[in-house]
Coordinates of C-alpha atoms in Angstrom, one line a residue:
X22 CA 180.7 130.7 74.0
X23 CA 181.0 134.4 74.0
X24 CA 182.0 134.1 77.5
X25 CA 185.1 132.3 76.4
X26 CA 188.3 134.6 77.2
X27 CA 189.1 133.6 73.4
X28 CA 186.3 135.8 72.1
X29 CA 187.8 139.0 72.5
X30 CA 186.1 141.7 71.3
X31 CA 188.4 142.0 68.5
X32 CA 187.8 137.8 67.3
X33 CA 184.3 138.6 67.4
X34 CA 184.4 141.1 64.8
X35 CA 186.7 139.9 62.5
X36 CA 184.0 137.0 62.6
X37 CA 182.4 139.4 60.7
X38 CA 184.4 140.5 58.1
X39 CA 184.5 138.5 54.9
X40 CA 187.7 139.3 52.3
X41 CA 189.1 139.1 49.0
X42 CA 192.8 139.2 48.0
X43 CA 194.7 139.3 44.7
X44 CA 196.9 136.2 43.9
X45 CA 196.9 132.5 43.2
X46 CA 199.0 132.1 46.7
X47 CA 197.9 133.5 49.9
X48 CA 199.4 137.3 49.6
X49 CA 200.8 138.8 52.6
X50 CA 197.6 141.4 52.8
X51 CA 195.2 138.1 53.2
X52 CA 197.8 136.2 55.8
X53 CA 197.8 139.4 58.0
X54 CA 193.9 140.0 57.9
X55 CA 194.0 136.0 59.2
X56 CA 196.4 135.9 61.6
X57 CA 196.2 139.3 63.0
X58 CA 192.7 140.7 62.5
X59 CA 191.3 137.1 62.8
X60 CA 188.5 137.5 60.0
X61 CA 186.2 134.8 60.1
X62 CA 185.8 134.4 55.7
X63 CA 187.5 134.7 52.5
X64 CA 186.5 135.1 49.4
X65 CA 187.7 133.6 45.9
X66 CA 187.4 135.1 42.5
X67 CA 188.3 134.1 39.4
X68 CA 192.0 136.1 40.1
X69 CA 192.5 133.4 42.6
X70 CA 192.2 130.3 41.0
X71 CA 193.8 128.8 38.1
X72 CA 192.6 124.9 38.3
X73 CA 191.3 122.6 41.0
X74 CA 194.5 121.7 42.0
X75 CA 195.6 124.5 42.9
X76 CA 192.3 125.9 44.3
X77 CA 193.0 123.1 46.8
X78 CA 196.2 123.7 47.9
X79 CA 195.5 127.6 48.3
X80 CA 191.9 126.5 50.2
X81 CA 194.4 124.4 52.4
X82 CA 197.1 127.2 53.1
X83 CA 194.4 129.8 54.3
X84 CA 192.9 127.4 57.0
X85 CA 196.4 126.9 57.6
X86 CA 196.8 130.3 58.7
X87 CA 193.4 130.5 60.3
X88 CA 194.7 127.3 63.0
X89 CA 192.5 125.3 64.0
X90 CA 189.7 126.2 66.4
X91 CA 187.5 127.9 64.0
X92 CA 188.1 127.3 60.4
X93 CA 187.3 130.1 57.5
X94 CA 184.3 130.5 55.4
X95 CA 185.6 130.3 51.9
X96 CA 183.3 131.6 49.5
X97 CA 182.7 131.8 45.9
X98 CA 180.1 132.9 43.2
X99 CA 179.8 129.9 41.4
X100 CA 176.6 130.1 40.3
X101 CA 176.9 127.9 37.1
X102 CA 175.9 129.1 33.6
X103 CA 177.5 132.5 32.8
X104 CA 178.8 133.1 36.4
X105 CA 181.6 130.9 37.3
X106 CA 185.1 131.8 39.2
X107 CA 186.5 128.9 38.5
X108 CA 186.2 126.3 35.1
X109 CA 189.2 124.3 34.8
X110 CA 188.9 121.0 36.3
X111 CA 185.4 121.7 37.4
X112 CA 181.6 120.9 36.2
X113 CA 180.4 124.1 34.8
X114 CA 176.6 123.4 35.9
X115 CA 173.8 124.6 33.7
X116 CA 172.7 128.1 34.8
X117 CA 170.0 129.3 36.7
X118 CA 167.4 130.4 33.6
X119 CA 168.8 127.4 31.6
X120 CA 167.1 125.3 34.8
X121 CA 164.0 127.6 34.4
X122 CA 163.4 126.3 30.6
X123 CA 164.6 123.3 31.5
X124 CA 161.5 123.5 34.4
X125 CA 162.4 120.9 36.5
X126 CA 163.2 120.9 40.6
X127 CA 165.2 118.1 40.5
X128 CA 167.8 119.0 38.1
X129 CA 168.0 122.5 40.2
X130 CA 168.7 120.3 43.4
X131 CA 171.0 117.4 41.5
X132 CA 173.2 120.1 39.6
X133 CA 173.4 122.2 43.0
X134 CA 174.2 119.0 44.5
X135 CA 177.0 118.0 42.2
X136 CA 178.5 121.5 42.1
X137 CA 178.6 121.6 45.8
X138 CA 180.6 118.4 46.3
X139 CA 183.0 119.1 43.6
X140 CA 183.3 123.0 45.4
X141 CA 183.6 121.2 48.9
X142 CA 186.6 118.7 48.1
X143 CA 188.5 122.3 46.5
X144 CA 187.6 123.1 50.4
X145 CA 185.2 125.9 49.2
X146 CA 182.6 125.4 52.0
X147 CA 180.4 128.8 51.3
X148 CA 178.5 129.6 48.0
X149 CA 177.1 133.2 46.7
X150 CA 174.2 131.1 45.1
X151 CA 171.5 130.8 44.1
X152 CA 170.1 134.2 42.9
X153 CA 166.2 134.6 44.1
X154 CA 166.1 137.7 42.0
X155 CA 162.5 137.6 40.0
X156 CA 163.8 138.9 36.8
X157 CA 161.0 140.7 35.1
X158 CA 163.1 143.6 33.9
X159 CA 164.1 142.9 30.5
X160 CA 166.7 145.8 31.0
X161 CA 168.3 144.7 34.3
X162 CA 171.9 145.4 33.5
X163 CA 173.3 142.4 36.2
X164 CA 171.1 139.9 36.7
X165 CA 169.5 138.8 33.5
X166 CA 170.2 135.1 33.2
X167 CA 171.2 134.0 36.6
X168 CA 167.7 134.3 37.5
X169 CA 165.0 131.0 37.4
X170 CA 162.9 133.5 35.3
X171 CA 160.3 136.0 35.3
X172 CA 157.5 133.9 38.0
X173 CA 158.1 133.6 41.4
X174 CA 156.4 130.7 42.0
X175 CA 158.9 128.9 39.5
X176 CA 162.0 131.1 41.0
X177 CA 161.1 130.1 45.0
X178 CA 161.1 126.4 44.0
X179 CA 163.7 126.5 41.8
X180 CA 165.7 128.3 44.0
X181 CA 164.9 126.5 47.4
X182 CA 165.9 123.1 45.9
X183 CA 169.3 124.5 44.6
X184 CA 170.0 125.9 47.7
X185 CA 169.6 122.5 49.8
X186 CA 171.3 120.9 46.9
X187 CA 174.1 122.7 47.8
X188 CA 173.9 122.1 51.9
X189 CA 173.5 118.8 50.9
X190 CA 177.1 118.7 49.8
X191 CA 178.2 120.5 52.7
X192 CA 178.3 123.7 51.1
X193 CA 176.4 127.1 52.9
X194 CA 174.0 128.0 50.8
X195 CA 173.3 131.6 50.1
X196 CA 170.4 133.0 48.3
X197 CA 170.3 136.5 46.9
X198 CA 169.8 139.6 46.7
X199 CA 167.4 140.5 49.1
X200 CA 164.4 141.7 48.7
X201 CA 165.1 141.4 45.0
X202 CA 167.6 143.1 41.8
X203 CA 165.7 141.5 39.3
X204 CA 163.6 144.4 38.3
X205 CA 166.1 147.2 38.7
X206 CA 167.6 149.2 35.5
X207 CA 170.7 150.0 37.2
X208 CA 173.7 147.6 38.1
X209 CA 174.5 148.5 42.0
X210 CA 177.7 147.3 41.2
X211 CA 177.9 150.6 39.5
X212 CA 174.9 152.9 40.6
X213 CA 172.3 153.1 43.5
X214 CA 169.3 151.4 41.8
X215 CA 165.9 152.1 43.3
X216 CA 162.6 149.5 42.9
X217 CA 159.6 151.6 43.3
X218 CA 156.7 149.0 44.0
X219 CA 154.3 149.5 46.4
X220 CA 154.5 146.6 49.1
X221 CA 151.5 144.6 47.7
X222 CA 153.4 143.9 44.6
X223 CA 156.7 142.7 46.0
X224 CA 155.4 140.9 48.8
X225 CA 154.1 139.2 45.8
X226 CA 156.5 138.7 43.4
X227 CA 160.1 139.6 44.8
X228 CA 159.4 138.3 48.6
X229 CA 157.8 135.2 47.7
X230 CA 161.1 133.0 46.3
X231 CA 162.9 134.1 49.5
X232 CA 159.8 133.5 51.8
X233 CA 160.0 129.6 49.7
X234 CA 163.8 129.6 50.7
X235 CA 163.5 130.7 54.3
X236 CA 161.0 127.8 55.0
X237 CA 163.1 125.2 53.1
X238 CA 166.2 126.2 55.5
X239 CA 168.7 128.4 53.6
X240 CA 171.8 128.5 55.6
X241 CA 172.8 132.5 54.4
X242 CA 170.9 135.2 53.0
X243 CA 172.7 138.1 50.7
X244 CA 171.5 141.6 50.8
X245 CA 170.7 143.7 47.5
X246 CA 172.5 147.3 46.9
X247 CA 169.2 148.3 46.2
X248 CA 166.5 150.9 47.3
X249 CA 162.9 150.1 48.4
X250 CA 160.8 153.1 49.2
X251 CA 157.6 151.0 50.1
X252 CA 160.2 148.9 53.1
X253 CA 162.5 152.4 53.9
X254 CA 161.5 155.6 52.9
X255 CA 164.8 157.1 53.6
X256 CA 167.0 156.8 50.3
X257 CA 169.4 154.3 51.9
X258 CA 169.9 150.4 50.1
X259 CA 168.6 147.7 51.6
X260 CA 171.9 146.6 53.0
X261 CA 172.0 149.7 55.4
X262 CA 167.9 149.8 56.3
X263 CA 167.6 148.4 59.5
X264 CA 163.3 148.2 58.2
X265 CA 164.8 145.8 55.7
X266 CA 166.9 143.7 57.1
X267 CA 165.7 143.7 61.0
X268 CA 161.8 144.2 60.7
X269 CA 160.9 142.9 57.3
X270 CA 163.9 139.8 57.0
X271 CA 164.0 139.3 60.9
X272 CA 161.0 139.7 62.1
X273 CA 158.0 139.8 59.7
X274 CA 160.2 136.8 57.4
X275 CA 161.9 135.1 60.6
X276 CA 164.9 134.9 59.5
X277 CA 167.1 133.5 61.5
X278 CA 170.2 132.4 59.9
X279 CA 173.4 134.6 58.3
X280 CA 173.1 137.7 56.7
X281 CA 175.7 138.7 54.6
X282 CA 176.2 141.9 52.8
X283 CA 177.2 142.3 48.9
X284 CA 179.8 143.5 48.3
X285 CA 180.8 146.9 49.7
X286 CA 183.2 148.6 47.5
X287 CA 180.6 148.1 45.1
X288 CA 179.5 151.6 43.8
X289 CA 175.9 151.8 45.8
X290 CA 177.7 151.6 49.2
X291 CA 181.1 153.2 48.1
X292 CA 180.4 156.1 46.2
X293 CA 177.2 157.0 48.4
X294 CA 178.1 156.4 52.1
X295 CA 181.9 155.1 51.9
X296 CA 183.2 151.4 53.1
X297 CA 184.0 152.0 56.7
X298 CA 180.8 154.1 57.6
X299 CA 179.0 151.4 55.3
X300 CA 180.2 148.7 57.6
X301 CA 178.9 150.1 60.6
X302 CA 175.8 151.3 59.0
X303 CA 175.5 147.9 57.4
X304 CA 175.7 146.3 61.3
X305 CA 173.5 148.7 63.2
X306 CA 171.0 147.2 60.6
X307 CA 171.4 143.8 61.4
X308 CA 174.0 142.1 58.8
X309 CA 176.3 139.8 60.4
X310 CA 178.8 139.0 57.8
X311 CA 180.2 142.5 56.2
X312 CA 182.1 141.7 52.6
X313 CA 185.0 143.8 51.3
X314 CA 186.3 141.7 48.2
X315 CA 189.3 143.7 47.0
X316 CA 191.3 146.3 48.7
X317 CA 193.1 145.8 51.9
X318 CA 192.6 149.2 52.9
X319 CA 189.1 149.5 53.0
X320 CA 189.3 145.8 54.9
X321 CA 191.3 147.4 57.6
X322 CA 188.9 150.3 57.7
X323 CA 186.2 148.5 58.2
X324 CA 187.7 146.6 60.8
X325 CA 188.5 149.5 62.4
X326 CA 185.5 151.3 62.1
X327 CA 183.6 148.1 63.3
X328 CA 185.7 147.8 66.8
X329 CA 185.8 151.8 67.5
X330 CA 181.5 151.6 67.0
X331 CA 181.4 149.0 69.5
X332 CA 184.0 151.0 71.5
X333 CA 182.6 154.1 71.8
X334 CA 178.7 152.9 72.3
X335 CA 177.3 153.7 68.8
X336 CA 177.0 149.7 68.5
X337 CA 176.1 147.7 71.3
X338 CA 178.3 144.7 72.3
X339 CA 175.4 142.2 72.3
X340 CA 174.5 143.3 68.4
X341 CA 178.3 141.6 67.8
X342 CA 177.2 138.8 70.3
X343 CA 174.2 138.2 68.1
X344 CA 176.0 138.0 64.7
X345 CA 178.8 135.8 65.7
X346 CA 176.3 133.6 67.3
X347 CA 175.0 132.9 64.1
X348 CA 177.7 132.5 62.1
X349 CA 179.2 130.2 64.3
X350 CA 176.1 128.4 64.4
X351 CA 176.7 128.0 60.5
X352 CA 180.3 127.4 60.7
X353 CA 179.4 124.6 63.1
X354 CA 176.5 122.8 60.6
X355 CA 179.3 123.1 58.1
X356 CA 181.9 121.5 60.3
X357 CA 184.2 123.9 60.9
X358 CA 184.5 124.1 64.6
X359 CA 186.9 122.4 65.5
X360 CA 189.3 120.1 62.9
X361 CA 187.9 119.2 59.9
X362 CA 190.1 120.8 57.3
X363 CA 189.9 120.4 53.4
X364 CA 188.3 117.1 52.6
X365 CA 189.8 114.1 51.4
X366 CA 190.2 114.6 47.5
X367 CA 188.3 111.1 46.7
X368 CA 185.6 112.9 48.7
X369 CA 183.7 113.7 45.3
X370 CA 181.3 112.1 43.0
X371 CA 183.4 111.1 39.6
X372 CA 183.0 113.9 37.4
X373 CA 182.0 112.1 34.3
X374 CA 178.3 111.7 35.9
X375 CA 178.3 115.6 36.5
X376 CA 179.3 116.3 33.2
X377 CA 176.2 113.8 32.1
X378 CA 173.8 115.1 34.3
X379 CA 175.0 119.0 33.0
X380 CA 174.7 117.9 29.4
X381 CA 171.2 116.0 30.2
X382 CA 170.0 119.3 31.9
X383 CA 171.1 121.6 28.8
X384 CA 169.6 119.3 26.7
X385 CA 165.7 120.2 28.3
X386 CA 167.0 123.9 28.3
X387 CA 166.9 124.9 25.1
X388 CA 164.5 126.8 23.6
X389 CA 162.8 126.9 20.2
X390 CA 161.4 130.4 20.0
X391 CA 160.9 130.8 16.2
X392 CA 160.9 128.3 12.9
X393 CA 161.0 129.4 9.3
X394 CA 161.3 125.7 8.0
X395 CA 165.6 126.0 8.7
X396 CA 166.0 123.2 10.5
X397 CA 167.6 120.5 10.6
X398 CA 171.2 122.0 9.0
X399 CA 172.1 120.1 5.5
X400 CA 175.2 118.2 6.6
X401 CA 175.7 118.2 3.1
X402 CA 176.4 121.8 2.7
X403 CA 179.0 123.9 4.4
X404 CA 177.9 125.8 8.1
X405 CA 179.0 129.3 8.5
X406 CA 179.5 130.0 12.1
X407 CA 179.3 133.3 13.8
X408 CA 180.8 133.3 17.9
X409 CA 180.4 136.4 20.0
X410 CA 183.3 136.8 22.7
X411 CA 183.7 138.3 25.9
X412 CA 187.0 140.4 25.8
X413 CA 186.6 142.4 28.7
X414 CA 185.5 141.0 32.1
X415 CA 183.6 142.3 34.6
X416 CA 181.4 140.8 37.9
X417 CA 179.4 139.3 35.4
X418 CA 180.3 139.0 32.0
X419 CA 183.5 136.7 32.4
X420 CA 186.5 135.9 29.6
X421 CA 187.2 132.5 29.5
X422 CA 188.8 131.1 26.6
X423 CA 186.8 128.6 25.4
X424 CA 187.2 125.7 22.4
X425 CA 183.8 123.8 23.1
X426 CA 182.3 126.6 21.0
X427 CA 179.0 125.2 18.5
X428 CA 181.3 124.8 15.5
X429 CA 183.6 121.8 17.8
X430 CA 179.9 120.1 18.2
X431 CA 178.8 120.6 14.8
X432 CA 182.1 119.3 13.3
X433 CA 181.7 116.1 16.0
X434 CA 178.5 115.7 14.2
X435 CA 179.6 115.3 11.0
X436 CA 179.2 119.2 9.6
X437 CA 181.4 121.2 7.9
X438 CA 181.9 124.6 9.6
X439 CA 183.8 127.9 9.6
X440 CA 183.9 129.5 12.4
X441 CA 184.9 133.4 13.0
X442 CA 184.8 135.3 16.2
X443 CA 183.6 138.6 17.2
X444 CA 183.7 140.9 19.9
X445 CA 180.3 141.3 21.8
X446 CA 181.0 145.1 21.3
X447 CA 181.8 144.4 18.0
X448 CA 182.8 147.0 15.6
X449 CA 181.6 148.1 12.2
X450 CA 184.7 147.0 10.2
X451 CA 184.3 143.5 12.5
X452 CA 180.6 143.4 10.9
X453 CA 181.8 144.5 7.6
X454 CA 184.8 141.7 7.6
X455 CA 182.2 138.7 8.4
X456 CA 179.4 140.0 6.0
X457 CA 181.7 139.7 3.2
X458 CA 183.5 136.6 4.6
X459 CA 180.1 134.5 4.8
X460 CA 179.4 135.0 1.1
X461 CA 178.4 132.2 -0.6
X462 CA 177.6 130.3 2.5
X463 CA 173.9 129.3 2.2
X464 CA 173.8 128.2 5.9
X465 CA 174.4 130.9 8.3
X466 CA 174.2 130.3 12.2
X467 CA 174.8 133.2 14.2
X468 CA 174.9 133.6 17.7
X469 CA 173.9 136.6 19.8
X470 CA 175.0 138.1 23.1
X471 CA 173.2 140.6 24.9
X472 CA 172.4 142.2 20.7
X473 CA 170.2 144.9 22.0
X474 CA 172.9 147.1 23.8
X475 CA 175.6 145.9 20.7
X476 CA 174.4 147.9 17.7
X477 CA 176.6 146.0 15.0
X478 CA 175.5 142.6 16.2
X479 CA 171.7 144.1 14.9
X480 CA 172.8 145.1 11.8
X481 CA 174.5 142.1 10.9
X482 CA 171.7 140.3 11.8
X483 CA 169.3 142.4 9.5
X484 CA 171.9 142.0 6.7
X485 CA 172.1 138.6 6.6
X486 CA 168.6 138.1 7.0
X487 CA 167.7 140.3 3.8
X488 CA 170.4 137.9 1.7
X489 CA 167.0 135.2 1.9
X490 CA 169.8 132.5 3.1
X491 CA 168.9 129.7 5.8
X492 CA 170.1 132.0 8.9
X493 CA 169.5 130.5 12.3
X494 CA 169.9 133.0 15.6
X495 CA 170.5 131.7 18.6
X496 CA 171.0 133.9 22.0
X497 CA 173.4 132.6 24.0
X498 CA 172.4 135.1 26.9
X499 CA 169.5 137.0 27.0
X500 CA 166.5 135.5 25.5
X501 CA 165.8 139.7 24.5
X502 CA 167.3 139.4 21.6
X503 CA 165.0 138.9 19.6
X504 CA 163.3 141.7 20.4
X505 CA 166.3 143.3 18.4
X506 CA 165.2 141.6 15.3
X507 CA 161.5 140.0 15.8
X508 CA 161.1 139.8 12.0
X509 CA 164.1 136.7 11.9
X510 CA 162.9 133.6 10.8
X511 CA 164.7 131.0 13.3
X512 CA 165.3 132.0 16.5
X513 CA 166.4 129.7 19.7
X514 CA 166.8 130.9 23.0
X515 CA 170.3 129.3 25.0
X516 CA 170.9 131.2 27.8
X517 CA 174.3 130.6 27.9
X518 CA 177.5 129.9 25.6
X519 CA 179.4 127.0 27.7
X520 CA 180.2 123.6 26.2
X521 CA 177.0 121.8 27.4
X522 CA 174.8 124.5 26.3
X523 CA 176.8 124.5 22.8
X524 CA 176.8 120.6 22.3
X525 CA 172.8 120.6 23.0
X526 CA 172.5 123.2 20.6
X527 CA 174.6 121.6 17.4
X528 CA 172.0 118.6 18.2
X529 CA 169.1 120.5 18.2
X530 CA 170.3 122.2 15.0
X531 CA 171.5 119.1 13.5
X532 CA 168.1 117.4 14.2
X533 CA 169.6 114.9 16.6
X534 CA 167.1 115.9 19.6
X535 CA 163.9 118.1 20.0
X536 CA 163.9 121.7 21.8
X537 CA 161.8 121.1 24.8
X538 CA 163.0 124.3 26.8
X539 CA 160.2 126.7 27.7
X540 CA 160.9 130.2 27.8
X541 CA 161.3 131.1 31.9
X542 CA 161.0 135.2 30.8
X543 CA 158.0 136.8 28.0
X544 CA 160.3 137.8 25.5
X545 CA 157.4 139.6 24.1
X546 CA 153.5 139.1 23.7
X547 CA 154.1 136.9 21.1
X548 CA 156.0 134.9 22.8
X549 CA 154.8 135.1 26.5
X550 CA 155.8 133.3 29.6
X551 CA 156.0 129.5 29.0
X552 CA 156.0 129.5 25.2
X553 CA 157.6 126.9 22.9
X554 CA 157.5 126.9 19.5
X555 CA 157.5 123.1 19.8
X556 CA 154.3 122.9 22.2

């Protein structure tokens, strides 16, 4: 095929190059980059997409634009839980450590499953999930709860079967980041993180899931920002070591599918070694799908710098040969050589049984950590409800307006509740306003977001503790939070805020079903690795 006169030299590496764009319409940056640069991916964000509907139409327009012969990768991170791009008119599928409590390959593969065909009929045909990162860092900044958990025995199987749930649907699979992020302290989407292990140690815990995933037949693997001195001694990432990516994924792992990059504008490969010399760098590695998610002028650098590398010898025609070989090889499992198209909207399982199987799976999740004799509520007193928001978005901590919160379930169950809402950074006067406010309220529920790096969420913990009321705390991110407060008397561990997660919850706390989650992290030695409060 790379005989073809159609593969110029210029197709081949836009095969490549994976972008972004800002819009819910195909913007004239994005049409050009299709048309006239002939990238082989795009990638959607939550700036993209307002509702399924319309996620179709704009799926249809950019193959539109692409023609025919070889249709685009479109990609997402929707990686259920916390991470989604898109919500509205969608299954919002447990998340990945909601699946570790929940301990159970099946509903990894079945929720992967059901996300993928519901992703496929929007014509999203590539997925940024699952993550394989082993996350035994209670401080990682970024990954956190989109891991399986804290073993990688449990991480590798978890992750393998959501990652041919997903090809079963039709959706590229894409597990990540490689070699690992979980134990990193940094977020690479702002720093350079380094993991300093010696190799014994991450060939046993981060290599293993991706050594599980490999084997199973993962279409796509993503690279980490990171830095391994015990793989490359030279203070690159992993995403520009040729020792990483060529001799340890290629040839020690035999890998043999697509290697994509994170993204580079993040600040690991931008502030450090720039976007355009990044690509290139990223390349001469052994990547074979570069992504540049936001500005169009770092995708046309890249471009640029790609085709002048190749032009002036630095980078070898038949490295490009060897990349575009596999990703047409991908494109071509996924059927998009040739035809094809968006599938037919009927083309999807009904949505009520995903919304059964999500609420089934968040049901196993949850996690009783702690019991002080609180539970069930008294539906014959009044609840006092405490909800952390989101206000500010970023890669990972997403707004979305939400009115599935615990108070909706507890009031479907009969209770009476007031609810108030606080930032996540929450301010003192915020903490001051709700202490007074929940006077006289001898039920208390409050949930907690990521309380260690959110000082007032603490202290208004501790306060309402010392009133000797009936206060229940329950994380709905980060188990850790405890850790902020280990003397509290109730504590359950969510992992997540969305409306399956909240309705299992209000039964939990309403006595309606038991907490069978097990934790998937050690929160502490008191609560290791595996613990329940219920057995």
């Amino acid at each position: 095929m790379m005989a073809d006169h159609y593969w110029t030299l210029k197709r081949k590496i836009g095969q490549m190059v994976m972008c972004g764009f800002h819009g819910t319409e195909p913007s004239d940056d994005i049409a050009r980059l299709i048309r006239d640069e002939h990238i082989g991916g795009v990638i959607y964000f939550r700036r993209n997409l307002r509702d399924a509907a319309q996620a179709r139409r704009l799926s249809t327009q950019l193959q539109q634009l692409a023609g025919g012969k070889v249709q685009l990768l479109i990609a997402i991170d929707q990686e259920g839980g916390m991470v989604n791009r898109i919500d509205n008119g969608v299954t919002i599928m447990p998340g990945a450590m909601a699946l570790g409590a929940a301990r159970n390959a099946a509903f990894a593969r079945q929720t992967a499953c059901a996300a993928g065909e519901e992703l496929k009929r929007l014509g999203i045909n590539m997925n940024f999930a699952p993550c394989l990162d082993v996350n035994n860092n209670p401080a990682n900044p970024v990954i956190g709860v989109r891991s399986y958990g804290e073993n990688p025995q449990l991480v590798g199987e978890l992750g393998s079967a959501a990652a041919m749930g997903y090809q079963e649907a039709g959706v590229a699979a894409t597990v990540k980041h490689f070699p690992g992020h979980g134990d990193t302290g940094e977020d690479s989407h702002l720093a350079l993180p380094l993991v300093p292990h010696g190799r014994e140690r991450l060939e046993r815990v981060e290599l293993a899931p991706f050594r599980q995933a490999i084997a199973a037949g993962v279409d796509a693997i993503m690279t980490a920002h990171v830095m391994f001195p015990a793989f490359e001694p030279e203070r690159v990432p992993c995403t520009l070591s040729g020792k990483v990516l060529t001799e340890l994924l290629r040839r020690q792992l035999g890998f043999t599918g697509v290697v994509v990059t994170d993204c580079l504008e993040m600040g690991a490969i931008a502030d450090h070694f720039g976007v355009a010399e990044g690509a290139v760098r990223a390349v001469e590695a052994g990547a074979d799908l570069i992504l540049v998610s936001h500005r169009i002028e770092r995708q046309q650098a890249a471009l640029a710098a790609l085709l002048r590398a190749v032009e002036q010898g630095r980078i070898p025609e038949r490295r490009i040969d060897e990349s575009v070989t596999r990703i047409l090889a991908m494109k071509r499992r996924r059927g998009l050589l040739g035809g094809g198209g968006v599938p037919a909207a009927s083309d999807v399982p009904a949505a009520e049984a995903a919304l059964r199987l999500a609420e089934t799976v968040s049901e196993r999740s949850v996690t009783l950590v702690k019991e002080a004799g609180r539970l069930p509520l008294d539906a014959g007193k009044p609840v006092f409800v405490v909800w952390p928001e989101v206000r500010v978005g970023t890669e990972v901590d997403e707004v979305i307006p939400q009115t599935e919160t615990l108070s909706f379930w507890l009031q479907r169950l009969g209770y009476t509740v007031r609810e108030e809402r606080i930032g996540v950074n929450t301010m003192k006067w915020e903490a001051d306003y709700l202490l007074q406010e929940s006077l006289g309220y001898e039920q208390v529920v409050v949930l907690t977001y990521n309380a260690e790096a959110s000082p007032q969420q603490v202290r208004l913990v501790k306060k309402l503790e010392a009133r000797g009321i009936s206060l229940i705390v329950a994380s709905v991110r980060i188990p850790y939070d405890l850790n902020a407060f280990p003397h509290i008397g109730t504590y359950i561990a969510c992992y997540e805020n969305r409306p399956s997660a909240m309705r299992a919850l209000a039964s939990v706390l309403a006595g309606r079903i038991q907490a069978v989650g097990k934790l998937p992290v050690t929160i502490r030695p008191a609560y290791p690795y595996g613990w329940s409060w219920n057995g």
